[in-house]
Short mmCIF file of C-alpha atoms and ligand atoms in Angstrom, two decimals:
data_model
loop_
_atom_site.label_atom_id
_atom_site.label_comp_id
_atom_site.label_asym_id
_atom_site.label_seq_id
_atom_site.Cartn_x
_atom_site.Cartn_y
_atom_site.Cartn_z
CA MET A 280 18.96 -33.67 -16.61
CA SER A 281 20.92 -32.60 -13.56
CA THR A 282 21.66 -29.02 -12.52
CA VAL A 283 24.04 -27.57 -9.97
CA ILE A 284 23.73 -24.15 -8.34
CA LYS A 285 27.37 -23.24 -7.76
CA GLY A 286 29.24 -20.73 -5.68
CA GLY A 287 26.37 -19.32 -3.62
CA THR A 288 25.60 -19.01 0.07
CA ILE A 289 22.68 -21.09 1.27
CA VAL A 290 20.30 -19.17 3.53
CA THR A 291 17.60 -21.13 5.35
CA ALA A 292 15.31 -20.20 8.22
CA ASP A 293 18.09 -21.11 10.66
CA LEU A 294 21.43 -21.46 8.85
CA THR A 295 23.73 -19.50 6.53
CA TYR A 296 26.59 -21.46 4.88
CA ARG A 297 28.53 -21.88 1.65
CA ALA A 298 27.61 -24.94 -0.45
CA ASP A 299 26.55 -25.99 -3.92
CA VAL A 300 23.10 -27.48 -4.50
CA LYS A 301 22.54 -30.35 -6.94
CA ILE A 302 19.14 -30.97 -8.50
CA GLU A 303 17.78 -33.95 -10.38
CA GLY A 304 14.23 -34.95 -11.24
CA GLY A 305 12.86 -31.74 -9.76
CA ARG A 306 14.31 -32.39 -6.32
CA ILE A 307 17.41 -31.50 -4.37
CA VAL A 308 19.75 -34.52 -4.48
CA GLY A 309 22.95 -33.10 -3.03
CA ILE A 310 24.25 -30.21 -0.91
CA GLY A 311 27.98 -29.74 -0.43
CA PRO A 312 31.23 -28.40 -1.84
CA ASN A 313 32.39 -28.91 -5.43
CA LEU A 314 29.31 -30.59 -6.85
CA SER A 315 28.96 -30.98 -10.60
CA ALA A 316 26.11 -31.65 -13.01
CA ALA A 317 25.16 -31.36 -16.69
CA GLU A 318 24.01 -27.75 -16.26
CA THR A 319 25.58 -25.13 -13.99
CA LEU A 320 23.88 -22.02 -12.62
CA ASP A 321 26.33 -19.44 -11.31
CA ALA A 322 25.30 -18.19 -7.87
CA THR A 323 28.46 -16.21 -7.12
CA GLY A 324 27.57 -13.30 -4.83
CA CYS A 325 24.05 -14.67 -4.32
CA TYR A 326 21.99 -16.26 -1.57
CA VAL A 327 20.39 -19.62 -2.34
CA MET A 328 17.05 -19.74 -0.53
CA PRO A 329 13.86 -21.79 -0.54
CA GLY A 330 11.49 -20.26 -3.08
CA GLY A 331 8.81 -18.10 -1.54
CA ILE A 332 5.37 -19.45 -0.72
CA ASP A 333 2.49 -16.99 -0.84
CA PRO A 334 -0.23 -18.51 1.34
CA HIS A 335 -2.88 -15.98 0.32
CA THR A 336 -3.80 -15.17 -3.29
CA HIS A 337 -7.04 -14.66 -5.24
CA LEU A 338 -6.42 -15.46 -8.90
CA GLU A 339 -9.41 -15.11 -11.24
CA MET A 340 -11.61 -14.64 -8.20
CA PRO A 341 -15.31 -13.87 -8.72
CA PHE A 342 -15.83 -10.88 -6.42
CA MET A 343 -17.96 -7.73 -6.20
CA GLY A 344 -19.56 -8.25 -9.59
CA THR A 345 -16.38 -9.00 -11.52
CA TYR A 346 -13.30 -11.28 -11.59
CA SER A 347 -9.84 -10.39 -10.31
CA SER A 348 -7.67 -9.81 -13.36
CA ASP A 349 -4.66 -12.03 -12.78
CA ASP A 350 -5.42 -15.63 -13.58
CA PHE A 351 -3.31 -18.66 -12.67
CA GLU A 352 -1.02 -18.01 -15.65
CA SER A 353 -0.21 -14.31 -15.17
CA GLY A 354 -0.42 -14.58 -11.39
CA THR A 355 2.08 -17.42 -11.09
CA ARG A 356 4.34 -15.77 -13.71
CA ALA A 357 4.37 -12.66 -11.50
CA ALA A 358 5.06 -14.87 -8.49
CA LEU A 359 8.08 -16.55 -10.09
CA ALA A 360 9.47 -13.21 -11.33
CA GLY A 361 9.61 -12.12 -7.70
CA GLY A 362 11.07 -15.37 -6.29
CA THR A 363 7.82 -17.00 -5.17
CA THR A 364 7.51 -20.64 -6.26
CA MET A 365 4.18 -21.65 -4.75
CA VAL A 366 0.84 -19.93 -4.16
CA VAL A 367 -2.13 -20.99 -2.08
CA ASP A 368 -5.41 -19.70 -3.50
CA PHE A 369 -8.99 -19.95 -2.21
CA ALA A 370 -11.77 -22.13 -3.60
CA LEU A 371 -14.87 -20.06 -2.91
CA PRO A 372 -18.23 -21.84 -3.06
CA SER A 373 -21.06 -19.37 -3.48
CA PRO A 374 -23.51 -19.71 -0.59
CA GLY A 375 -25.53 -22.86 -1.25
CA GLN A 376 -22.93 -24.36 -3.58
CA SER A 377 -21.28 -27.73 -2.95
CA LEU A 378 -17.68 -27.47 -1.74
CA LEU A 379 -16.57 -30.21 -4.10
CA GLU A 380 -18.24 -28.53 -7.05
CA ALA A 381 -16.45 -25.25 -6.23
CA LEU A 382 -13.17 -27.12 -5.97
CA THR A 383 -13.64 -28.54 -9.46
CA MET A 384 -14.09 -24.98 -10.75
CA TRP A 385 -10.82 -23.91 -9.14
CA ASP A 386 -9.06 -27.06 -10.35
CA ASN A 387 -10.02 -26.06 -13.89
CA LYS A 388 -8.71 -22.52 -13.50
CA SER A 389 -5.39 -23.70 -12.11
CA THR A 390 -4.36 -25.92 -15.03
CA ARG A 391 -2.37 -23.02 -16.53
CA ALA A 392 -0.26 -22.38 -13.42
CA ASN A 393 3.47 -21.90 -13.98
CA CYS A 394 4.39 -22.93 -10.43
CA ASP A 395 3.01 -25.27 -7.81
CA TYR A 396 -0.12 -24.31 -5.94
CA SER A 397 -2.67 -25.43 -3.43
CA PHE A 398 -6.08 -24.26 -2.24
CA HIS A 399 -7.76 -23.26 0.96
CA MET A 400 -11.48 -24.11 0.98
CA ALA A 401 -13.80 -21.27 2.01
CA ILE A 402 -16.79 -21.96 4.23
CA THR A 403 -19.35 -19.40 3.04
CA TRP A 404 -22.48 -21.14 4.35
CA TRP A 405 -23.33 -23.96 6.71
CA SER A 406 -25.44 -27.12 6.40
CA GLU A 407 -25.22 -30.85 6.94
CA GLN A 408 -23.94 -31.11 3.37
CA VAL A 409 -21.06 -28.73 4.14
CA PHE A 410 -20.32 -30.65 7.35
CA ASN A 411 -20.09 -33.90 5.36
CA GLU A 412 -18.17 -32.48 2.41
CA MET A 413 -15.49 -31.04 4.69
CA GLU A 414 -14.33 -34.60 5.35
CA SER A 415 -13.91 -35.33 1.63
CA VAL A 416 -12.11 -32.02 1.14
CA VAL A 417 -9.56 -32.99 3.79
CA LYS A 418 -9.21 -36.72 3.24
CA GLU A 419 -9.71 -37.10 -0.51
CA LYS A 420 -8.73 -33.72 -1.87
CA GLY A 421 -5.73 -33.02 0.33
CA ILE A 422 -6.85 -29.62 1.64
CA ASN A 423 -6.30 -29.04 5.34
CA THR A 424 -7.34 -25.39 5.71
CA PHE A 425 -10.79 -23.74 5.74
CA LYS A 426 -11.30 -20.00 5.32
CA HIS A 427 -14.01 -17.99 7.09
CA PHE A 428 -15.02 -14.42 6.25
CA MET A 429 -16.30 -12.44 9.24
CA ALA A 430 -16.95 -9.53 6.84
CA TYR A 431 -18.68 -9.03 3.44
CA LYS A 432 -22.17 -9.12 4.89
CA GLY A 433 -24.76 -10.55 2.54
CA ALA A 434 -22.07 -12.21 0.42
CA LEU A 435 -19.25 -14.31 1.87
CA MET A 436 -19.77 -13.59 5.57
CA VAL A 437 -20.49 -16.35 8.11
CA ASP A 438 -21.95 -15.69 11.55
CA ASP A 439 -20.58 -16.95 14.88
CA ASP A 440 -22.92 -19.94 14.88
CA GLU A 441 -21.61 -21.09 11.50
CA MET A 442 -18.02 -20.30 12.41
CA PHE A 443 -18.16 -22.21 15.70
CA SER A 444 -19.70 -25.23 13.94
CA SER A 445 -17.05 -25.16 11.24
CA PHE A 446 -14.19 -24.71 13.73
CA GLN A 447 -15.35 -27.77 15.69
CA ARG A 448 -15.45 -29.71 12.44
CA CYS A 449 -11.90 -28.54 11.68
CA ALA A 450 -10.79 -29.79 15.09
CA ALA A 451 -12.29 -33.21 14.38
CA LEU A 452 -10.72 -33.44 10.91
CA GLY A 453 -7.23 -32.18 11.75
CA ALA A 454 -7.73 -29.00 9.74
CA LEU A 455 -6.70 -25.42 10.41
CA PRO A 456 -9.32 -22.65 10.16
CA LEU A 457 -8.31 -19.34 8.55
CA VAL A 458 -10.21 -16.16 9.32
CA HIS A 459 -10.71 -12.83 7.58
CA ALA A 460 -11.26 -10.94 10.82
CA GLU A 461 -13.36 -7.79 10.45
CA ASN A 462 -16.73 -7.24 12.12
CA GLY A 463 -18.95 -7.28 9.02
CA ASP A 464 -22.05 -5.91 10.81
CA VAL A 465 -20.18 -2.86 12.08
CA VAL A 466 -18.58 -2.30 8.66
CA ALA A 467 -22.00 -2.43 6.97
CA GLN A 468 -23.42 0.19 9.37
CA LEU A 469 -20.43 2.48 8.99
CA GLN A 470 -20.61 2.20 5.21
CA ALA A 471 -24.31 3.16 5.20
CA LYS A 472 -23.66 6.08 7.56
CA LEU A 473 -20.75 7.42 5.52
CA LEU A 474 -22.73 7.19 2.28
CA ALA A 475 -25.75 8.88 3.89
CA GLU A 476 -23.49 11.72 5.00
CA GLY A 477 -22.25 12.18 1.45
CA ASN A 478 -18.88 10.47 1.83
CA SER A 479 -18.77 8.42 -1.35
CA GLY A 480 -15.05 8.57 -2.27
CA PRO A 481 -12.40 5.90 -1.76
CA GLU A 482 -11.10 7.50 1.46
CA ALA A 483 -14.44 6.56 3.06
CA HIS A 484 -13.46 2.92 2.55
CA ALA A 485 -10.73 3.42 5.16
CA TYR A 486 -13.11 5.23 7.55
CA SER A 487 -15.59 2.35 7.28
CA ARG A 488 -13.03 -0.23 8.43
CA PRO A 489 -11.19 1.16 11.47
CA ALA A 490 -8.67 -0.98 13.34
CA GLU A 491 -11.22 -1.65 16.12
CA VAL A 492 -13.37 -3.56 13.63
CA GLU A 493 -10.43 -5.87 12.99
CA GLY A 494 -9.32 -6.09 16.62
CA GLU A 495 -12.79 -7.10 17.81
CA ALA A 496 -13.17 -9.81 15.17
CA THR A 497 -9.67 -11.18 15.78
CA ASN A 498 -10.38 -11.51 19.49
CA ARG A 499 -13.71 -13.18 18.76
CA ALA A 500 -12.22 -15.65 16.28
CA ILE A 501 -9.46 -16.59 18.71
CA MET A 502 -11.92 -17.19 21.57
CA ILE A 503 -14.20 -19.26 19.34
CA ALA A 504 -11.24 -21.33 18.14
CA ASP A 505 -10.19 -21.91 21.72
CA MET A 506 -13.67 -23.15 22.62
CA ALA A 507 -13.73 -25.38 19.53
CA GLY A 508 -10.34 -26.86 20.45
CA CYS A 509 -8.55 -25.90 17.23
CA PRO A 510 -5.68 -23.61 16.24
CA VAL A 511 -6.52 -20.54 14.14
CA TYR A 512 -4.76 -18.48 11.46
CA ILE A 513 -5.69 -14.81 11.11
CA VAL A 514 -5.18 -13.63 7.52
CA HIS A 515 -4.03 -10.11 6.62
CA THR A 516 -3.27 -8.95 10.16
CA SER A 517 -3.00 -5.20 9.59
CA CYS A 518 -3.15 -3.45 12.96
CA GLU A 519 -1.93 -3.40 16.53
CA GLN A 520 -5.36 -4.36 17.92
CA SER A 521 -5.33 -7.60 15.95
CA HIS A 522 -1.64 -8.26 16.58
CA GLU A 523 -2.18 -7.65 20.29
CA ALA A 524 -4.93 -10.29 20.40
CA ILE A 525 -2.67 -12.79 18.62
CA ARG A 526 0.26 -12.00 20.92
CA ARG A 527 -1.86 -12.40 24.03
CA ALA A 528 -3.31 -15.70 22.83
CA ARG A 529 0.12 -17.10 22.00
CA ALA A 530 1.45 -16.02 25.39
CA LYS A 531 -1.37 -18.03 26.96
CA GLY A 532 -0.29 -21.09 25.01
CA MET A 533 -2.83 -20.97 22.18
CA ARG A 534 -1.72 -21.92 18.69
CA VAL A 535 -2.66 -18.75 16.82
CA PHE A 536 -0.93 -17.48 13.68
CA GLY A 537 -0.83 -13.97 12.18
CA GLU A 538 -0.16 -12.97 8.58
CA PRO A 539 0.78 -9.35 7.75
CA LEU A 540 0.75 -8.40 4.06
CA ILE A 541 3.66 -6.69 2.34
CA GLN A 542 1.23 -3.90 1.38
CA HIS A 543 0.35 -3.14 5.03
CA LEU A 544 4.01 -3.26 6.03
CA THR A 545 5.13 -0.73 3.42
CA LEU A 546 2.15 1.45 2.37
CA ASP A 547 0.12 3.61 4.74
CA GLU A 548 -3.26 5.31 4.93
CA THR A 549 -2.03 8.54 3.33
CA GLU A 550 -2.45 6.65 0.03
CA TYR A 551 -6.19 7.32 0.40
CA PHE A 552 -6.16 10.97 1.45
CA ASP A 553 -5.78 14.04 -0.78
CA LYS A 554 -5.10 11.79 -3.74
CA ASP A 555 -6.80 11.60 -7.11
CA TRP A 556 -9.74 9.16 -7.23
CA ASP A 557 -7.93 6.49 -9.28
CA HIS A 558 -4.84 6.57 -7.08
CA ALA A 559 -6.87 5.99 -3.92
CA ALA A 560 -9.32 3.48 -5.44
CA ARG A 561 -6.49 1.34 -6.79
CA ARG A 562 -5.37 0.93 -3.18
CA VAL A 563 -8.77 0.02 -1.78
CA MET A 564 -8.49 -3.34 -0.10
CA SER A 565 -9.78 -4.87 3.10
CA PRO A 566 -8.43 -4.31 5.64
CA PRO A 567 -7.31 -0.86 4.42
CA PHE A 568 -3.83 0.56 4.79
CA ARG A 569 -3.13 1.88 8.31
CA ASN A 570 -0.91 4.48 9.95
CA LYS A 571 2.80 4.22 10.88
CA LEU A 572 2.11 3.01 14.43
CA HIS A 573 0.32 -0.04 13.10
CA GLN A 574 3.12 -0.65 10.62
CA ASP A 575 5.70 -0.55 13.42
CA SER A 576 3.62 -3.08 15.34
CA LEU A 577 3.61 -5.47 12.37
CA TRP A 578 7.37 -5.17 11.85
CA ALA A 579 7.94 -5.81 15.55
CA GLY A 580 5.73 -8.90 15.30
CA LEU A 581 7.85 -10.32 12.50
CA ALA A 582 11.06 -9.67 14.43
CA SER A 583 9.77 -11.16 17.68
CA GLY A 584 7.93 -14.11 16.12
CA SER A 585 4.46 -13.10 17.31
CA LEU A 586 3.57 -12.79 13.57
CA GLN A 587 4.86 -15.65 11.45
CA VAL A 588 4.09 -15.05 7.79
CA VAL A 589 4.20 -12.32 5.12
CA ALA A 590 1.64 -12.74 2.31
CA THR A 591 0.01 -10.56 -0.37
CA ASP A 592 -3.74 -11.34 -0.57
CA HIS A 593 -2.97 -10.73 -4.28
CA CYS A 594 -6.32 -9.74 -5.77
CA ALA A 595 -5.67 -7.45 -8.72
CA PHE A 596 -8.31 -5.30 -10.41
CA THR A 597 -7.76 -2.94 -13.35
CA THR A 598 -8.46 0.79 -13.10
CA GLU A 599 -11.55 0.20 -15.24
CA GLN A 600 -12.83 -2.35 -12.71
CA LYS A 601 -12.03 -0.03 -9.79
CA ARG A 602 -14.18 2.65 -11.49
CA PHE A 603 -17.30 0.52 -10.86
CA GLY A 604 -17.22 2.38 -7.55
CA VAL A 605 -17.28 5.97 -8.81
CA GLY A 606 -19.94 7.68 -6.66
CA ASP A 607 -20.15 4.77 -4.17
CA PHE A 608 -16.97 3.52 -2.48
CA THR A 609 -18.70 0.30 -1.40
CA ARG A 610 -18.70 -0.80 -5.04
CA ILE A 611 -14.97 -0.42 -5.61
CA PRO A 612 -13.67 -3.99 -6.01
CA ASN A 613 -11.53 -4.66 -2.93
CA GLY A 614 -8.03 -5.85 -3.60
CA THR A 615 -4.44 -5.02 -4.47
CA GLY A 616 -1.62 -6.88 -6.19
CA GLY A 617 1.77 -7.76 -4.74
CA LEU A 618 2.83 -11.25 -5.85
CA GLU A 619 5.82 -10.05 -7.86
CA ASP A 620 6.90 -7.47 -5.29
CA ARG A 621 6.45 -9.26 -1.94
CA MET A 622 9.98 -10.63 -1.63
CA PRO A 623 11.93 -7.70 -3.14
CA MET A 624 9.93 -5.20 -1.05
CA LEU A 625 10.38 -7.24 2.14
CA TRP A 626 14.09 -7.63 1.48
CA THR A 627 14.52 -3.92 0.75
CA HIS A 628 12.42 -2.63 3.66
CA GLY A 629 13.12 -5.49 6.08
CA VAL A 630 16.52 -7.11 5.59
CA ALA A 631 18.41 -4.15 4.09
CA THR A 632 17.15 -1.85 6.87
CA GLY A 633 18.05 -4.35 9.62
CA ARG A 634 14.46 -4.83 10.78
CA ILE A 635 14.65 -8.59 10.13
CA THR A 636 17.54 -10.94 9.41
CA MET A 637 18.03 -12.92 6.20
CA ASN A 638 17.06 -16.09 8.06
CA GLU A 639 13.89 -14.45 9.36
CA PHE A 640 13.18 -13.37 5.78
CA VAL A 641 13.29 -17.03 4.69
CA ALA A 642 11.15 -18.05 7.65
CA VAL A 643 8.34 -15.55 7.00
CA THR A 644 8.29 -15.83 3.21
CA SER A 645 8.61 -19.60 3.01
CA THR A 646 9.58 -21.99 5.81
CA ASN A 647 7.06 -20.96 8.47
CA ILE A 648 4.32 -21.10 5.86
CA ALA A 649 5.32 -24.61 4.77
CA LYS A 650 5.28 -25.74 8.40
CA ILE A 651 1.93 -24.16 9.24
CA LEU A 652 0.34 -25.60 6.07
CA ASN A 653 1.89 -29.06 6.71
CA ILE A 654 3.98 -29.28 3.52
CA TYR A 655 7.42 -28.97 5.14
CA PRO A 656 10.04 -30.11 4.12
CA LYS A 657 8.70 -30.91 0.64
CA LYS A 658 8.40 -27.11 0.34
CA GLY A 659 10.14 -24.34 2.27
CA ALA A 660 13.46 -26.17 2.68
CA ILE A 661 16.91 -26.47 1.17
CA LEU A 662 17.38 -30.12 2.13
CA VAL A 663 18.14 -33.30 0.20
CA GLY A 664 14.78 -34.72 -0.89
CA ALA A 665 12.96 -31.38 -0.88
CA ASP A 666 11.38 -30.06 -4.09
CA ALA A 667 13.86 -27.86 -5.98
CA ASP A 668 11.74 -24.73 -5.54
CA ILE A 669 14.67 -22.37 -5.14
CA VAL A 670 15.41 -18.70 -5.54
CA VAL A 671 18.99 -17.61 -6.23
CA TRP A 672 18.79 -14.16 -4.71
CA ASP A 673 21.06 -11.37 -5.89
CA PRO A 674 21.25 -8.79 -3.08
CA LYS A 675 22.80 -6.23 -5.47
CA ARG A 676 20.30 -6.51 -8.30
CA SER A 677 18.07 -3.47 -8.36
CA LYS A 678 15.03 -2.14 -10.21
CA THR A 679 12.36 0.51 -9.95
CA ILE A 680 8.92 -1.08 -9.75
CA SER A 681 6.68 -0.10 -12.64
CA ALA A 682 3.46 -1.36 -14.18
CA LYS A 683 5.21 -1.06 -17.55
CA THR A 684 7.59 -3.93 -16.76
CA GLN A 685 5.52 -6.09 -14.38
CA GLN A 686 4.08 -9.52 -15.17
CA SER A 687 0.70 -8.84 -13.58
CA ALA A 688 -2.18 -8.23 -16.00
CA ILE A 689 -3.29 -4.90 -14.49
CA ASP A 690 -2.47 -1.37 -15.67
CA TYR A 691 -0.84 0.02 -12.49
CA ASN A 692 1.19 -1.11 -9.50
CA VAL A 693 0.59 0.05 -5.92
CA PHE A 694 4.38 0.14 -5.44
CA GLU A 695 4.96 2.18 -8.62
CA GLY A 696 8.22 4.15 -8.51
CA LYS A 697 9.70 2.35 -5.51
CA THR A 698 13.24 1.09 -6.00
CA VAL A 699 14.02 -2.38 -4.69
CA THR A 700 17.49 -3.83 -4.22
CA GLY A 701 17.48 -7.60 -3.87
CA LEU A 702 15.93 -9.62 -6.70
CA PRO A 703 16.07 -13.14 -8.09
CA ARG A 704 18.98 -14.00 -10.38
CA PHE A 705 17.28 -17.36 -10.97
CA THR A 706 13.96 -18.74 -9.83
CA LEU A 707 13.56 -22.51 -10.12
CA SER A 708 10.21 -24.27 -9.98
CA ARG A 709 10.83 -27.96 -9.19
CA GLY A 710 14.23 -27.65 -10.86
CA VAL A 711 13.04 -25.81 -13.97
CA VAL A 712 14.64 -22.39 -14.44
CA SER A 713 11.64 -20.09 -14.74
CA ILE A 714 13.31 -16.71 -14.31
CA GLU A 715 16.87 -15.94 -15.36
CA GLU A 716 18.37 -12.46 -14.88
CA GLY A 717 14.96 -10.85 -15.29
CA SER A 718 14.02 -12.82 -18.39
CA VAL A 719 10.90 -14.93 -18.13
CA LYS A 720 11.11 -18.61 -19.10
CA THR A 721 8.02 -19.87 -17.34
CA GLN A 722 6.21 -22.94 -18.65
CA GLU A 723 2.45 -22.65 -18.67
CA GLY A 724 0.92 -25.71 -17.00
CA HIS A 725 4.16 -26.73 -15.27
CA GLY A 726 2.58 -26.09 -11.85
CA GLU A 727 1.17 -29.01 -9.90
CA PHE A 728 -1.34 -29.20 -7.10
CA VAL A 729 0.33 -29.81 -3.74
CA ARG A 730 -1.60 -32.07 -1.39
CA ARG A 731 -1.69 -30.97 2.20
CA ASP A 732 -2.58 -33.73 4.62
CA PRO A 733 -4.42 -33.27 7.90
CA PHE A 734 -2.40 -32.65 11.02
CA PRO A 735 -2.44 -36.10 12.66
CA ALA A 736 -2.45 -34.66 16.15
CA VAL A 737 -5.50 -32.49 15.60
CA SER A 738 -7.67 -35.37 14.47
CA THR A 739 -7.66 -36.62 18.05
CA ALA A 740 -8.62 -33.15 19.29
CA LEU A 741 -11.89 -32.43 21.00
CA SER A 742 -14.78 -31.71 18.72
CA THR A 743 -17.97 -31.38 20.70
CA TRP A 744 -19.05 -28.76 23.18
CA LYS A 745 -19.09 -31.32 26.02
CA GLU A 746 -15.50 -32.26 25.34
CA VAL A 747 -14.50 -28.64 24.89
CA THR A 748 -15.26 -28.10 28.54
CA ALA A 749 -12.56 -30.63 29.47
CA PRO A 750 -9.42 -29.24 31.10
CA ARG A 751 -7.37 -26.99 28.86
CA ALA A 752 -4.24 -29.10 29.15
CA VAL A 753 -6.11 -31.98 27.52
CA GLN A 754 -7.28 -29.78 24.68
CA ARG A 755 -3.85 -28.45 24.01
CA SER A 756 -2.25 -31.86 23.70
CA GLY A 757 -4.39 -32.38 20.61
CA ILE A 758 -2.94 -29.46 18.68
CA PRO A 759 0.02 -29.98 16.38
CA ALA A 760 3.47 -28.62 16.93
CA SER A 761 4.48 -26.78 13.80
CA GLY A 762 7.46 -25.20 15.51
CA VAL A 763 6.42 -21.67 14.60
N1 LIG B 233 -9.77 -8.35 0.77
C1 LIG B 233 -9.46 -7.77 -0.36
O1 LIG B 233 -9.04 -6.62 -0.34
N2 LIG B 233 -9.65 -8.45 -1.51
C2 LIG B 233 -10.04 -9.79 -1.57
C3 LIG B 233 -10.70 -10.29 -0.38
C4 LIG B 233 -10.35 -9.55 0.85
O2 LIG B 233 -10.63 -10.01 1.92
ZN1 LIG B 234 -9.70 -11.19 3.41
ZN1 LIG B 235 -1.83 9.21 -8.07
ZN1 LIG B 236 -7.94 -12.67 0.75
#
């Protein structure tokens, strides 16, 4: 069946213009005036944009003695309700586990997804087996990104030796390393000190992870990536110290990407202080929320292009799960939700306030992500031939965010009570109308895995220490141009 989206204004990362969009077989087949099709969706007064891509989610993630509560069904339903049509989750081998075995586990969880998805592969330990499996992950499984945790000591954390080895392997395979940048050794000491001094409440979580911890690790990851001859993507960039390191590296010509979360852009550290235990614990995530100066830095990064992506790190735990940490803040499961609210909150606090333009909104919620992850223009584009992952965005549609009406499986929402103006009228997942005027029409299992091929240019990059010492200009020529 064919569908036409009629009467709207197309907004892409670089253009704004009036045209209809025709869809057939899940793809865009025509863009222009006066198109017709079997089914018509009225986009009068709306913006027709590429559906959002959230490059950072943890659905049904085993973590801190429990599992995050949104699975691939509820999580992708929440995503679609907020205009996001693709998520990229993390396959997390436990230390010692085969990467391919972990990937099979995540493949099984994802069969219920309502929208398309992909995975990053986490490197949580290092061995010859991991070295070898990384090649299969890239070449056979279509995963071109590897995640490294510099924090969570004794669990997911890798040390510099492991990280440098893995980064060099990424360079050889044409893959992009991702980094959770917090100094896990310093965090562990601060946690122990705070607990010993009797600070056991959720506010101590924020004290244990100051911005310096993140700034140091970001600098270190960038330097290690430079020596390994690969680009690097810093997840959940939350503070000026980390942003500053990214800015400086980019100014020197390094291909470094930064990803603020909608939570860090719009919620601040006062959420932890002088609040009831549940309120604060529900907002415990790593990195923690920061002060207004850090928020201003992140917004400036989005406007200037020194930060390229807005994500959620969606990792939702119920109040009951959060209460595992009563009496010991280090046991509060880390994570907050945001999949349904990312785009409406960014529109309301970014576009409507004039901090970013509509085109920048599309870039940071979709197009830049597709380019960085090497899936553009299949995703992230309103172009003939692209997947019809589209959001018809009604800038006048308004709601007050509430756990009572959300799709997410948890019993609260960190944005509770905030009014957003700017919501999907329709969300289409490969041409299928999944959300219509707030009513949910998602199809469980409709989502498909999206293959992400290696960056051809990186596979010729330098991969051994000897070669790394070659002139910088030579190294740089091996790194792909994503245009962002
Ligand atoms: N941070 C969180 O808050 N939750 C999941 C993992 C992470 O790094
Ligand atoms: Zn993280
Ligand atoms: Zn409260
Ligand atoms: Zn994460």
